[in-house]
Amino acid sequence: MSHEQRFLTAIAEETAIEPQDWMPEAYRKTLIRQIGQHAHSEIVGMLPESNWITRAPSLRRKAILLAKVQDEAGHGLYLYSAAETLGCAREDLYQKMLDGKMKYSSIFNYPTLNWADIGVIGWLVDGAAIVNQVALCRTSYGPYARAMVKICKEESFHQRQGFEACMALSQGSDQQRAMLQDAINRFWWPALMMFGPNDDESPNSAQSLSWKIKRFGNDELRQRFVDNTVPQVELLGMQVPDKELKFNTETGHYQFGAIDWQEFNDVINGRGLCNHERLAAKRKAWEDGAWVREAALAHAEKRAQREVA
Amino acid sequence: MDSLTIYVLRLGDNGLVLSQRLGAWCGHAPELEIDLALANIGLDILGQARNFLTYAAQQLGDQDEDSLAFQRDERQFSNLLLVEQPNGHFGDTLVRQYFIDAWHVALYSRLITSQDPQIAAIAAKALKEVKYHLRFSRGWLERLGQGTALSAQKVQGSLDELWRFTAELFEADEHDQAMAAAGIGVDPRQLEAPWREEVTAGVNQAGLTLPQEAAYRRGGKQGLHTEYLGPMLAEMQILPRSYPGQQW
Amino acid sequence: MPQHYWPLYEVFVRSQQGLSHRHVGSLHAADDQMALENARDAYTRRSEGCSIWVVKAAEIVASQPEDRGEFFEPADSKIYRHPTFYQLPDGIEHM
């Protein structure tokens, strides 16, 4: 059997492709890009939430938020780890992100403007991520699939605590309810955009699907998210900011309005609300921390030399 | 407020203020692994604070951990001045942490035999956590001290800047003495020798110089704070203060 | 100054009930102590482990897929090494 036949057979039989296996160069490159961007998303995703750690309105919420952000750092770590099994270096991927040459999820380019945003991020944004990640638990590349399984286990806590925080607001004062509706108004459409362009506008999708990197198309996952989530919005006594939203009894799915793809394109091309601030924050942290990283390396090297001597 | 409540509230306030400071590092640390480590330490210390604050609130009867955290003014906070100092650069945060970790290990290893079972239980859990924190901070003190010329210079600067706050760690007022006499608390004066032993060893191993002048800044336990606490509390307390009586 | 970064370490964890260490992922650290602490922070946050091994990735020697034939196929053909090869009479337990 040739390398390529072995690879295609594994894909067909759903045997995981592992790091030392032969794989087409394009498969390797696609995965490095996808896993790398997924990792960057976890890291940058810490910023909109950490914005509220110091202002969390109760100690319990503060502890939950700190634990969630810590989890996200951990998830970034698992994903960089999976990417590196493909023969790239974390520092190169990270530098590309800092240079604006690799992307992270569009959703994190939106600012968190009130406390309800924190609950809504946990509920809607993590909710959307979970739909995507559950699908990826059966992705063809072994290390990526295993990272997804680990992340999914931890992610359900994130979504539940987000929804709980939203419920507390929905059962609160008029001001709190208004805060929650405002957050939903600002995050609903960006959450739908997280699933990416329509399938017919998505050039890489076909190849990713045939290699079972992706298991479902963007539109199918987006529909799944909408169907899951609309009843939750209603449970909160809130409204989805979409005049065209309607349940279709024939299809059994919710119909929804048109996504503003202009906004999506602006955001992924660096002209969203917070792209500038997110990158500036990560660059600053990296640059300000250079002396610390270098000190640790210098110390390790000196010690290694002493041990050899 | 009786001495027990005051004693416990001081420990709660230390943890609350320090975890508030550590929480501000999230997403801004020099490396991903350091972000994880600082969040871990912050979460541990917040947990210790919540335990102490809840106990103090029980003693007071009409409070809870949140009313104590969010409804008291600056002059009512009884934390050590050291923990309210700003994060600065990583060296400043690290030295602040190292000083507190050495103090925590000495404190909690004695507090586990408190006659008060609740305090003893809190201390037992905390001791495991702070031993790990000390390992982290001491390890980094050495890396920075023995790393590059720049890192040694920066961390020595941090030591010199924070030194003046270390006297307060070992001051005993009438409440500390009453609690020590009752076998409930630890007399802070007893902590100075073990703390000095640890810090002298750590600083030497890091190739740094222990400041020689006498530390002198005090008053945190009496609610006389540095100008840093006010803005920190204003940020921390804004939501409950803006929306009184609401649940979150 | 030439850029070089904290080296890659692979992490192995044996859980409370486990019999052997499992590979759980990797991380970067400047030295062994940091690697152990980072592994504890990243991979045992939910009390997932009781023993951690960290190894510099550069120190690991791995079999190569090209050698798959010599390394592994001979064992496949020695079927008498597998317990299912042997028929045991009914009534024998614990075997």
GROMACS .gro file of N, CA and C in nm, chain B residues 12 33 45 143 149 155 170 185 193 201 215 245:
model
   36
  321GLY      N    1  -0.895   3.759   5.575
  321GLY     CA    2  -0.983   3.764   5.458
  321GLY      C    3  -0.949   3.881   5.368
  342GLU      N    4   0.208   3.000   3.011
  342GLU     CA    5   0.219   2.918   3.132
  342GLU      C    6   0.219   3.005   3.258
  354ILE      N    7  -0.601   3.198   4.644
  354ILE     CA    8  -0.603   3.302   4.746
  354ILE      C    9  -0.743   3.361   4.760
  452ARG      N   10   1.525   3.256   3.915
  452ARG     CA   11   1.541   3.273   3.769
  452ARG      C   12   1.569   3.418   3.734
  458ALA      N   13   2.151   4.029   3.334
  458ALA     CA   14   2.184   4.149   3.411
  458ALA      C   15   2.059   4.236   3.426
  464VAL      N   16   1.461   4.295   3.938
  464VAL     CA   17   1.405   4.230   4.056
  464VAL      C   18   1.469   4.283   4.185
  479PHE      N   19   0.486   4.152   6.089
  479PHE     CA   20   0.522   4.093   6.219
  479PHE      C   21   0.477   4.177   6.337
  494GLY      N   22  -0.526   3.224   6.740
  494GLY     CA   23  -0.447   3.287   6.634
  494GLY      C   24  -0.299   3.270   6.658
  502ALA      N   25   1.109   3.523   6.252
  502ALA     CA   26   1.231   3.442   6.237
  502ALA      C   27   1.220   3.344   6.120
  510ALA      N   28   1.752   3.303   5.265
  510ALA     CA   29   1.798   3.193   5.180
  510ALA      C   30   1.758   3.216   5.034
  524ALA      N   31   1.246   4.815   5.781
  524ALA     CA   32   1.116   4.839   5.719
  524ALA      C   33   1.031   4.918   5.818
  554GLY      N   34  -2.856   4.624   4.647
  554GLY     CA   35  -2.959   4.526   4.678
  554GLY      C   36  -2.986   4.424   4.570
   0.00000   0.00000   0.00000
